[in-house]
XYZ file of C-alpha atoms in Angstrom:
707
model
C 143.887 86.801 126.728
C 144.908 88.762 129.722
C 142.626 88.686 132.992
C 142.026 92.305 132.525
C 140.635 91.458 129.050
C 138.412 88.934 130.795
C 137.143 91.480 133.289
C 136.350 93.717 130.133
C 134.210 91.100 128.507
C 132.620 90.695 132.002
C 131.788 94.662 132.674
C 130.713 95.174 129.143
C 127.865 93.219 128.874
C 126.753 93.869 132.419
C 123.553 96.338 131.645
C 123.077 96.930 135.407
C 126.158 99.082 135.758
C 125.825 102.330 135.473
C 127.470 104.415 132.565
C 129.935 106.021 135.038
C 130.941 103.166 137.024
C 131.307 101.459 133.288
C 133.845 104.301 132.575
C 135.672 104.301 135.560
C 136.149 100.590 135.192
C 137.184 100.820 131.782
C 139.699 103.715 132.196
C 141.442 101.919 135.024
C 141.632 98.464 133.193
C 142.689 99.740 129.939
C 145.383 101.723 131.565
C 146.317 98.478 133.175
C 145.873 96.684 130.200
C 147.801 98.669 127.718
C 150.814 98.819 130.317
C 150.910 95.154 130.658
C 150.767 94.184 127.250
C 150.058 96.673 124.610
C 152.610 99.380 124.213
C 151.717 102.538 122.670
C 153.868 103.120 119.873
C 156.142 106.397 119.194
C 155.205 108.586 116.391
C 158.177 107.889 114.589
C 158.200 104.302 115.112
C 159.275 102.262 111.853
C 156.417 100.225 110.789
C 156.135 98.279 107.377
C 154.757 99.332 104.226
C 152.080 96.852 103.800
C 148.728 98.002 105.078
C 146.571 95.145 105.719
C 143.185 97.103 106.063
C 140.586 96.721 103.216
C 138.930 100.405 102.133
C 141.190 101.922 104.898
C 140.332 105.665 103.538
C 136.609 104.561 103.613
C 136.279 106.121 99.842
C 134.553 102.588 98.521
C 130.605 102.589 99.344
C 128.656 99.748 99.416
C 125.268 99.886 97.660
C 123.568 101.253 100.872
C 126.222 104.074 100.854
C 128.189 103.112 103.932
C 131.999 102.358 103.453
C 132.642 98.899 101.907
C 134.341 96.302 104.437
C 132.744 98.354 107.446
C 129.518 98.006 109.504
C 127.553 99.999 111.805
C 127.912 97.838 115.217
C 126.963 97.875 118.848
C 124.634 97.045 121.431
C 121.940 98.728 123.912
C 119.210 101.055 123.909
C 120.792 104.298 123.059
C 119.243 107.181 120.533
C 122.027 107.242 117.771
C 122.607 107.965 114.318
C 125.329 106.328 111.607
C 126.547 108.326 108.822
C 129.343 109.911 106.564
C 131.320 113.247 107.222
C 132.586 114.911 104.408
C 135.385 115.839 103.943
C 137.124 113.262 106.028
C 140.325 113.520 107.492
C 141.593 112.811 103.939
C 139.236 112.434 100.788
C 135.749 112.642 100.731
C 134.599 110.352 103.673
C 134.937 109.740 107.203
C 132.629 107.585 109.555
C 130.447 109.639 111.972
C 128.591 107.858 114.780
C 126.573 110.380 117.119
C 124.517 109.281 120.576
C 122.368 111.748 121.926
C 121.084 109.489 124.968
C 123.521 106.509 126.258
C 121.750 104.631 129.388
C 123.881 101.443 128.382
C 125.862 99.679 125.738
C 127.930 101.264 122.572
C 128.154 101.890 118.965
C 130.871 100.954 116.809
C 132.794 101.831 113.261
C 134.060 98.179 112.949
C 135.364 96.241 110.213
C 133.121 93.696 108.955
C 133.297 90.107 110.410
C 134.107 88.200 107.282
C 137.356 86.563 105.525
C 137.067 88.938 102.416
C 137.575 92.162 105.129
C 139.248 90.868 108.089
C 142.659 91.650 108.186
C 144.613 88.048 108.505
C 147.083 87.696 111.000
C 149.705 85.500 112.641
C 149.742 83.906 116.056
C 152.381 85.057 118.497
C 152.691 88.415 116.297
C 151.906 91.984 117.193
C 150.291 94.424 115.030
C 150.463 98.495 115.272
C 146.954 99.658 114.521
C 146.245 103.143 113.798
C 143.149 105.449 113.006
C 142.453 109.138 112.558
C 139.646 110.505 114.686
C 137.615 113.426 116.440
C 135.476 112.580 119.451
C 133.403 115.263 121.425
C 133.434 112.521 124.672
C 136.126 110.894 126.502
C 133.730 107.923 126.224
C 135.648 106.975 123.421
C 137.907 103.565 123.067
C 139.557 101.205 120.244
C 138.272 97.863 120.235
C 139.287 94.575 118.909
C 137.837 91.419 118.477
C 139.628 88.026 117.139
C 138.318 85.143 114.839
C 138.923 81.948 116.826
C 139.292 78.634 114.911
C 137.426 77.087 117.459
C 135.002 79.519 118.632
C 134.401 81.810 115.877
C 134.504 85.435 116.450
C 135.040 86.582 120.113
C 135.825 90.024 121.775
C 139.393 89.957 122.647
C 140.278 93.511 124.503
C 139.906 97.316 124.384
C 143.169 98.666 123.492
C 143.251 102.468 124.512
C 140.844 105.022 125.661
C 141.071 108.188 122.910
C 140.993 111.991 124.462
C 138.361 114.376 123.345
C 139.773 116.456 120.349
C 138.060 118.483 118.001
C 140.907 118.521 115.380
C 141.845 115.251 113.614
C 144.413 113.330 115.544
C 145.807 109.842 114.788
C 146.051 106.914 117.322
C 148.485 104.442 117.275
C 148.636 101.276 119.608
C 150.371 97.866 119.522
C 148.341 95.010 120.187
C 149.235 92.072 122.521
C 150.603 88.937 120.868
C 147.742 87.361 118.616
C 146.699 83.984 120.725
C 147.344 80.833 119.435
C 144.336 79.677 116.960
C 143.371 82.973 115.770
C 143.563 83.717 112.170
C 141.888 87.170 111.734
C 140.982 89.982 113.679
C 138.815 93.233 113.300
C 138.915 96.501 114.864
C 137.407 99.968 115.086
C 136.735 103.079 117.366
C 133.687 102.451 120.214
C 131.568 105.216 121.577
C 129.783 104.579 124.903
C 128.950 108.127 125.844
C 126.371 110.847 124.347
C 128.499 112.843 121.874
C 129.743 112.309 118.229
C 132.795 110.265 116.759
C 134.321 110.605 113.616
C 137.077 108.274 112.098
C 138.969 107.907 109.119
C 142.575 106.777 107.447
C 143.066 103.320 109.101
C 146.185 101.558 109.192
C 147.352 97.988 110.562
C 150.926 96.951 109.967
C 152.466 93.728 111.375
C 154.932 94.888 113.993
C 156.852 91.728 114.740
C 159.587 92.212 112.024
C 158.913 95.637 110.495
C 160.373 96.251 107.228
C 159.762 99.614 105.767
C 161.651 98.726 102.606
C 159.172 95.324 101.941
C 155.700 94.763 101.312
C 155.290 92.266 103.543
C 156.423 92.214 107.690
C 155.128 88.885 108.362
C 158.452 87.257 108.766
C 158.673 83.445 107.354
C 154.915 83.576 106.464
C 156.047 86.049 103.524
C 157.626 83.451 101.515
C 156.692 80.075 103.084
C 152.993 80.650 104.223
C 152.130 78.838 107.569
C 150.274 76.172 108.525
C 147.322 75.709 111.427
C 146.324 72.461 112.640
C 142.820 73.372 113.721
C 141.877 72.800 117.549
C 139.433 69.797 116.783
C 139.426 66.796 114.895
C 137.199 65.274 111.771
C 134.361 62.997 113.114
C 134.861 60.957 110.424
C 137.711 59.550 108.487
C 138.076 61.862 105.540
C 138.779 59.150 102.403
C 137.176 61.512 100.113
C 136.775 65.490 100.202
C 134.727 67.554 98.062
C 134.102 71.460 98.148
C 130.584 72.206 98.066
C 128.762 75.324 96.181
C 127.852 76.871 99.611
C 131.762 76.569 100.817
C 131.096 73.963 103.104
C 133.266 70.627 102.707
C 131.728 66.926 102.324
C 134.016 64.541 103.673
C 133.216 60.628 103.062
C 134.415 57.877 105.122
C 132.024 55.177 104.395
C 133.662 52.619 106.543
C 137.097 54.328 106.292
C 139.097 51.415 105.585
C 137.934 50.015 108.619
C 137.097 46.336 108.034
C 135.395 46.081 111.556
C 133.089 49.242 110.688
C 132.160 47.146 107.468
C 131.392 44.172 109.316
C 128.723 46.646 111.650
C 127.424 48.298 108.889
C 128.918 51.818 110.273
C 129.038 54.209 107.336
C 129.886 57.693 108.257
C 130.015 61.093 106.286
C 130.181 64.570 107.648
C 129.618 68.002 106.737
C 132.195 70.438 107.797
C 131.495 74.355 107.887
C 134.498 76.427 107.690
C 132.969 79.663 108.635
C 131.903 78.273 111.982
C 134.265 75.279 112.576
C 131.057 73.138 113.152
C 130.044 69.256 111.457
C 127.065 67.787 110.732
C 126.675 63.934 110.516
C 125.227 62.819 107.132
C 123.250 59.188 106.914
C 125.284 57.187 104.675
C 123.416 54.591 102.405
C 126.225 52.283 101.794
C 130.132 51.611 102.196
C 131.055 54.709 99.762
C 134.814 53.966 100.677
C 137.050 54.531 97.619
C 133.881 55.742 95.499
C 134.395 57.810 92.385
C 132.554 61.486 92.963
C 132.019 64.799 90.644
C 130.373 67.757 91.047
C 127.148 67.740 88.781
C 126.243 71.193 86.609
C 123.935 71.993 89.261
C 126.329 71.656 92.098
C 125.014 68.350 93.420
C 127.502 65.452 93.900
C 127.353 62.432 92.038
C 128.814 59.919 93.822
C 129.190 56.153 92.056
C 130.490 52.851 93.540
C 132.396 52.082 96.364
C 132.892 48.837 98.367
C 130.874 45.815 98.388
C 133.599 43.771 100.517
C 137.086 43.538 102.081
C 139.486 40.738 100.869
C 138.534 37.455 102.061
C 141.041 36.104 104.788
C 141.443 33.026 102.657
C 142.322 35.060 99.711
C 139.674 33.574 97.680
C 138.760 37.350 96.293
C 139.929 40.893 96.838
C 137.806 44.171 97.139
C 134.590 44.053 95.441
C 133.104 47.038 93.885
C 129.600 48.478 94.298
C 127.163 49.241 91.737
C 125.329 51.784 93.853
C 125.122 55.344 92.948
C 123.918 58.277 94.560
C 123.524 62.134 94.531
C 124.416 64.418 97.389
C 122.431 67.437 97.696
C 124.281 70.489 99.648
C 120.595 71.989 99.938
C 119.151 69.237 101.871
C 122.444 67.606 103.509
C 121.692 64.203 102.399
C 121.743 61.505 99.863
C 119.239 60.197 97.201
C 119.822 56.847 95.154
C 119.763 56.878 91.264
C 119.991 53.543 89.510
C 123.041 51.214 89.559
C 126.304 51.395 87.449
C 126.575 49.098 84.707
C 129.264 46.942 86.691
C 130.733 47.301 90.072
C 133.224 50.508 90.620
C 135.907 50.461 93.337
C 138.272 53.342 92.433
C 136.638 54.312 89.700
C 137.430 57.577 87.940
C 134.892 60.236 87.362
C 135.147 63.180 84.681
C 132.635 65.757 83.857
C 131.996 66.528 79.992
C 131.568 69.540 78.221
C 127.820 68.703 78.282
C 127.398 67.949 81.879
C 127.459 64.040 81.713
C 129.843 62.205 83.255
C 132.224 59.594 82.174
C 133.394 56.519 84.650
C 136.141 54.772 83.855
C 138.321 51.893 85.605
C 138.234 50.329 89.027
C 137.377 46.785 90.688
C 134.073 45.138 89.896
C 132.153 43.059 91.794
C 134.035 39.925 91.428
C 137.143 41.804 92.337
C 138.468 42.074 88.393
C 139.274 45.175 86.635
C 135.912 47.045 85.232
C 136.293 47.448 81.734
C 133.096 48.867 80.941
C 133.138 52.665 79.718
C 129.900 54.212 82.302
C 128.040 57.242 80.859
C 126.308 59.066 83.384
C 123.219 61.195 81.427
C 122.531 64.074 83.375
C 119.601 65.215 81.753
C 117.873 61.944 82.718
C 119.537 61.469 85.850
C 120.499 58.108 85.159
C 123.430 55.787 83.873
C 123.035 54.520 80.537
C 122.987 50.816 79.730
C 126.041 48.986 78.437
C 124.590 48.870 75.127
C 123.612 52.746 75.258
C 127.151 53.593 75.889
C 130.330 53.348 73.867
C 132.468 50.666 74.558
C 136.235 49.911 74.098
C 136.405 47.053 77.030
C 139.634 48.523 78.167
C 140.560 48.187 81.497
C 141.943 51.701 82.684
C 143.194 50.720 86.271
C 142.364 52.198 89.387
C 141.318 56.124 89.649
C 142.858 56.731 86.418
C 143.470 60.514 85.826
C 140.874 61.179 82.826
C 141.376 65.381 82.328
C 138.706 66.968 79.505
C 140.781 68.445 76.788
C 139.399 71.141 74.942
C 138.156 69.345 72.071
C 135.951 66.963 74.287
C 138.547 63.997 74.295
C 139.763 62.746 77.412
C 143.454 62.568 78.147
C 144.700 59.712 80.419
C 147.894 61.125 82.255
C 149.465 58.140 83.299
C 148.497 58.728 87.066
C 146.835 56.073 88.659
C 146.495 54.077 91.964
C 147.982 50.730 93.387
C 150.775 48.529 90.724
C 152.437 49.207 87.554
C 150.762 51.709 85.148
C 148.854 50.273 81.616
C 150.991 48.518 79.103
C 152.450 50.842 76.702
C 153.516 54.159 76.727
C 151.637 54.608 80.158
C 149.310 57.405 78.997
C 146.800 58.160 75.936
C 144.258 59.909 74.585
C 140.407 58.427 74.630
C 137.967 59.859 71.945
C 134.681 58.507 73.821
C 132.485 59.665 70.390
C 135.133 58.014 67.998
C 135.920 55.060 70.257
C 139.445 55.144 69.908
C 142.468 55.631 72.069
C 145.690 56.887 70.912
C 149.060 56.148 72.814
C 151.011 59.244 74.300
C 154.681 58.974 74.636
C 156.946 60.634 76.857
C 155.865 59.394 80.444
C 159.252 58.838 82.434
C 159.261 55.928 84.579
C 155.547 54.664 83.949
C 155.331 51.758 86.241
C 156.536 54.231 89.128
C 153.376 56.536 88.864
C 151.490 55.118 91.385
C 149.653 58.002 93.523
C 151.765 60.460 91.549
C 149.050 63.877 90.934
C 148.174 65.435 87.436
C 146.630 68.901 87.031
C 145.541 70.844 84.372
C 147.760 73.902 84.959
C 146.348 77.416 85.197
C 144.869 78.687 82.651
C 142.711 75.730 81.278
C 142.970 77.621 77.837
C 146.543 76.587 77.444
C 145.764 72.912 77.652
C 149.034 72.031 79.925
C 148.984 69.139 82.309
C 151.426 68.508 84.792
C 152.024 65.258 86.715
C 154.302 65.088 89.737
C 155.887 62.342 91.675
C 154.610 58.796 92.414
C 155.986 55.512 93.415
C 154.720 51.278 93.239
C 152.864 50.027 96.035
C 153.954 46.583 94.748
C 157.716 46.891 94.244
C 157.696 49.524 96.924
C 160.891 51.675 95.798
C 161.995 55.066 97.190
C 158.991 57.463 95.436
C 160.664 59.547 92.634
C 160.809 63.167 92.106
C 159.655 63.066 88.467
C 157.456 65.496 86.914
C 156.299 65.448 83.104
C 154.655 68.363 81.339
C 152.548 68.267 78.055
C 151.236 70.424 75.764
C 147.917 69.204 74.677
C 147.146 71.676 72.003
C 150.063 70.297 69.930
C 148.891 68.206 66.886
C 151.060 65.317 68.418
C 151.139 65.932 71.834
C 153.700 64.006 74.030
C 155.277 64.501 77.552
C 158.753 66.317 77.993
C 160.785 65.974 81.039
C 160.004 68.810 83.917
C 162.035 70.258 86.732
C 162.651 67.720 89.847
C 160.176 67.924 92.611
C 162.010 69.573 95.511
C 163.417 67.241 98.232
C 162.606 67.699 101.995
C 162.595 65.720 105.329
C 161.918 62.446 106.945
C 160.587 61.579 110.558
C 162.935 63.148 112.598
C 164.397 65.753 110.422
C 166.540 63.488 108.135
C 167.037 64.860 105.107
C 166.178 62.939 101.359
C 168.413 62.018 99.344
C 168.955 63.503 95.934
C 167.037 61.051 94.278
C 164.054 60.543 96.820
C 160.735 62.244 96.173
C 157.437 61.057 97.019
C 153.979 59.371 96.428
C 150.164 60.435 97.621
C 151.095 63.679 96.459
C 148.551 66.658 96.630
C 148.751 69.539 94.075
C 146.096 72.377 94.206
C 145.432 75.266 91.999
C 145.876 78.750 93.647
C 144.043 81.962 92.429
C 147.306 83.384 91.673
C 147.740 80.945 88.937
C 150.440 78.841 90.948
C 150.081 75.128 91.927
C 150.647 74.382 95.659
C 152.358 70.657 95.994
C 152.159 69.345 99.758
C 152.085 65.826 101.618
C 153.200 62.826 100.623
C 155.277 59.620 101.742
C 158.533 57.798 100.460
C 157.064 54.292 100.557
C 153.721 52.363 100.575
C 151.845 53.641 103.650
C 155.143 54.551 105.153
C 157.473 57.523 105.823
C 155.925 60.557 105.473
C 157.759 63.426 103.775
C 157.619 66.429 104.886
C 158.149 69.464 101.962
C 156.108 71.631 100.264
C 156.761 73.764 97.037
C 154.961 76.363 94.496
C 154.830 75.277 90.950
C 154.852 78.559 88.674
C 153.580 77.522 85.254
C 154.514 80.726 83.851
C 158.307 79.533 84.371
C 157.965 75.951 84.786
C 159.958 76.362 88.354
C 159.274 75.127 91.341
C 159.861 77.154 94.595
C 161.075 75.024 97.485
C 161.015 75.542 101.247
C 157.459 76.332 101.878
C 156.359 75.599 105.150
C 154.851 72.054 105.891
C 151.868 70.565 107.090
C 152.727 69.420 110.995
C 150.781 66.528 110.371
C 151.905 63.694 108.279
C 150.070 63.203 104.823
C 150.199 60.101 103.185
C 147.922 57.470 102.286
C 144.000 58.444 101.886
C 145.123 62.398 102.222
C 143.912 65.222 100.786
C 144.537 68.842 100.128
C 141.921 71.403 98.457
C 141.268 74.799 97.959
C 138.728 76.941 100.087
C 136.912 79.903 98.878
C 138.629 82.354 101.193
C 141.864 81.196 99.080
C 143.474 78.789 101.957
C 144.439 74.902 101.605
C 142.804 72.551 103.772
C 144.465 69.343 104.201
C 143.189 65.966 105.769
C 143.797 62.304 106.255
C 146.633 60.075 106.821
C 146.170 56.279 106.987
C 149.421 54.124 107.786
C 150.123 50.796 107.340
C 149.436 50.154 111.026
C 145.935 51.153 110.452
C 145.528 53.525 112.394
C 143.745 57.077 110.874
C 145.104 60.718 111.738
C 141.748 62.937 112.062
C 143.249 66.140 112.574
C 142.565 68.581 109.998
C 145.232 71.298 109.236
C 144.987 75.023 107.187
C 147.857 76.440 104.904
C 147.606 80.023 104.473
C 149.661 80.835 101.319
C 152.170 83.354 101.028
C 149.737 85.752 99.279
C 147.748 86.492 102.428
C 150.444 88.251 103.964
C 150.853 90.942 101.205
C 148.082 93.526 101.842
C 144.655 94.058 101.958
C 142.431 91.856 99.971
C 140.323 93.369 96.983
C 136.611 93.124 97.215
C 134.153 91.838 94.821
C 131.640 94.830 95.448
C 129.174 93.776 93.033
C 128.552 90.974 90.460
C 125.600 91.733 87.855
C 124.504 88.284 88.084
C 125.773 84.915 88.875
C 124.180 83.027 85.999
C 126.814 82.712 83.462
C 126.533 81.434 79.898
C 129.196 80.477 77.486
C 130.513 83.655 75.508
C 128.882 85.842 77.857
C 130.088 89.078 79.450
C 129.538 89.582 83.014
C 130.561 92.974 85.036
C 131.835 92.837 88.676
C 132.348 96.216 90.233
C 135.746 96.240 92.630
C 137.338 98.640 95.003
C 140.867 98.983 93.195
C 143.254 97.944 90.467
C 142.863 93.830 89.619
C 145.592 92.267 88.076
C 143.428 89.231 86.855
C 140.472 87.331 87.167
C 139.497 83.710 87.281
C 137.016 80.961 87.822
C 138.405 77.558 89.671
C 136.165 74.692 90.066
C 135.811 73.594 93.552
C 137.757 70.434 94.452
C 136.470 66.866 94.634
C 139.493 64.846 95.397
C 140.522 61.372 96.889
C 144.036 59.226 96.392
C 145.910 62.377 94.832
C 143.347 62.317 91.955
C 141.199 65.268 91.257
C 141.129 65.135 87.177
C 138.171 67.987 87.584
C 140.247 70.358 89.019
C 140.786 73.788 86.728
C 141.617 77.326 86.635
C 139.564 78.904 83.760
C 141.208 82.824 82.891
C 138.621 85.570 82.271
C 139.809 87.997 80.047
C 138.978 91.466 81.200
C 137.463 94.749 79.991
C 138.760 97.513 82.639
C 137.002 100.798 82.757
C 137.964 102.248 86.546
C 136.437 100.015 89.182
C 133.872 98.469 86.911
C 135.658 95.053 84.925
C 133.976 93.114 82.398
C 134.592 89.382 82.489
C 134.482 87.265 79.263
C 133.693 83.713 79.879
C 135.012 81.254 76.986
C 132.434 79.906 74.720
C 133.751 76.233 74.426
C 132.233 74.308 77.631
C 135.117 71.965 77.490
C 137.365 74.447 79.007
C 134.713 75.386 81.556
C 132.291 72.701 81.908
C 128.977 73.435 83.523
C 128.753 74.204 87.064
C 129.325 76.100 90.125
C 132.693 77.919 90.260
C 134.563 80.264 92.407
C 135.268 83.626 91.159
C 138.303 85.157 92.318
C 140.039 88.575 91.313
C 143.638 88.966 92.272
C 144.788 92.422 93.228
C 148.013 94.461 91.989
C 149.567 93.070 95.138
C 149.342 89.558 94.325
C 146.278 89.036 96.930
C 143.216 87.423 95.829
C 139.501 88.335 96.663
C 137.503 86.037 98.926
C 135.626 83.878 96.210
C 131.970 84.556 94.593
C 129.838 81.762 93.729
C 129.087 81.811 90.036
C 127.085 78.981 88.043
C 128.373 78.489 84.172
C 126.376 77.270 81.572
């Protein structure tokens, strides 16, 4: 911020200055500020076609009768009123603010400071802001705030003083360059003297690369998206990441792959709050390093197993699995213990079933050998069943076997796993818990080099298609591969077919990969526009990070290469996951020298630069029964709506990630959303509800409870 902006902050918060003094100081400083950093845009200046303002004409009203995405803002001891003027400059509504006394402070017609309403911005860019207004007092200014990822919402600057006018007049101003660390701004018109202000028809366009013929003018971000490394580090080694039902993120380290921390009994967990950029530490009762985790139907997180011991120096044993099991409650921010598992589990899978119960398979036991028990958590009794209560095949599934729930209640083992070779046979299979059978599935390419590949149930879950991406082998340690495989589980005899190869990227120093090199430690994230964002990874075991990201489109079975890449290497012990505001967060990197990268990165996909977000104004209820229809009110045309289950990811594994399409019944701004009657398509729990506008931009999620 300029020095002028700093002084403005100081004077506007000092009530002992007279209103006349404040006005004179404001006039002088604003003139200096505008001359130095904010060019007033000529009336005929070219501007991009995308208006980034939500509800720019103020026609959509919230339940209080005030425009959606706008608030009655200000401070001080004035006598004032907020209301609507009709007609506005165009349409039925304008915002009217009247001050009848004004001994101090101001009142503002201001955008709401929340992710749904505040326009997204790109650091280093300038934006053209315009509004139509009338005012009876010269004490009227355009005011702007910015969202700093470290500090939250902070005052940025006053852009221009607006002359008195009784006729509707347009004011357009170009901002200074957006400072680093800023991801959103809000702005509006402020009145701080006795009089009446009316405003209407707001517009905001990216002026850095104006392109009137395009819907987006954010430069490379329009097609590649943009990464931002947060200006603070994680307080824990984020081995495991779970998005909680309140939008916060649970980061679990346990000992964090640090034998010294294990020996000291230092086990850590933190909760990250994206809205404020703050953390809280959580007392951690055991070494939950390399445990399994899954969200239960009530939104609590079941965490099973973990690390009982590190390998012995004399080679007498390897890693040992814990039997311990805990539930983390987002409401209390604490762990509580449930009964032990029937076998030790280090690297176990965890899949929620259509009835809300959980099946855990694979991992290493207390003696370092493979766990062959099928372990079944009965949610209604909040306990693990004993061995003889659960169906048993006594089959070893490997470590973190990716087990995806199918629409008929069976589990599909995709062939994605961690450490070494895949399983004997075809490398993938269908497991029927009730019938106690395992049926091989063919077609998986190079099954013994799919170590730390990632598999996802593609959008929408109703299509029952799974994509498996990349992989390697930490024993033989070849170059990681570019293989992808696709399967349609609705077929009577499903089998994998080869998918398009993973795009190539660059290695350290910008060295391009060869045509055969891919990556392991892959992260794949389902996005609200129905695509899959693929990021992170390395060429070899705990070495050689690959800087590459792409977008997979299930509709066309193609990858779009060349997306922006995370500046932070993300290989072993890295994770990426969707936030409720439609961005992607990435954590972790644990190379072979034992260090751990504590930096956090946020990715804004291209869709966030293509216009204003649609607004979910109202939901009839947030408890959704299977087969039911629920009404939402939106502020404009909607392309689609869906539920996305929040991420619970570790080691390129999140078998519960899914995108459930919601068929729509449209009546203007009232949308009926129809939930599937099949709980195997949408297992019970809390989901993020997104709507996507006709411009392809998603709303900020609202939380609903299914089942």
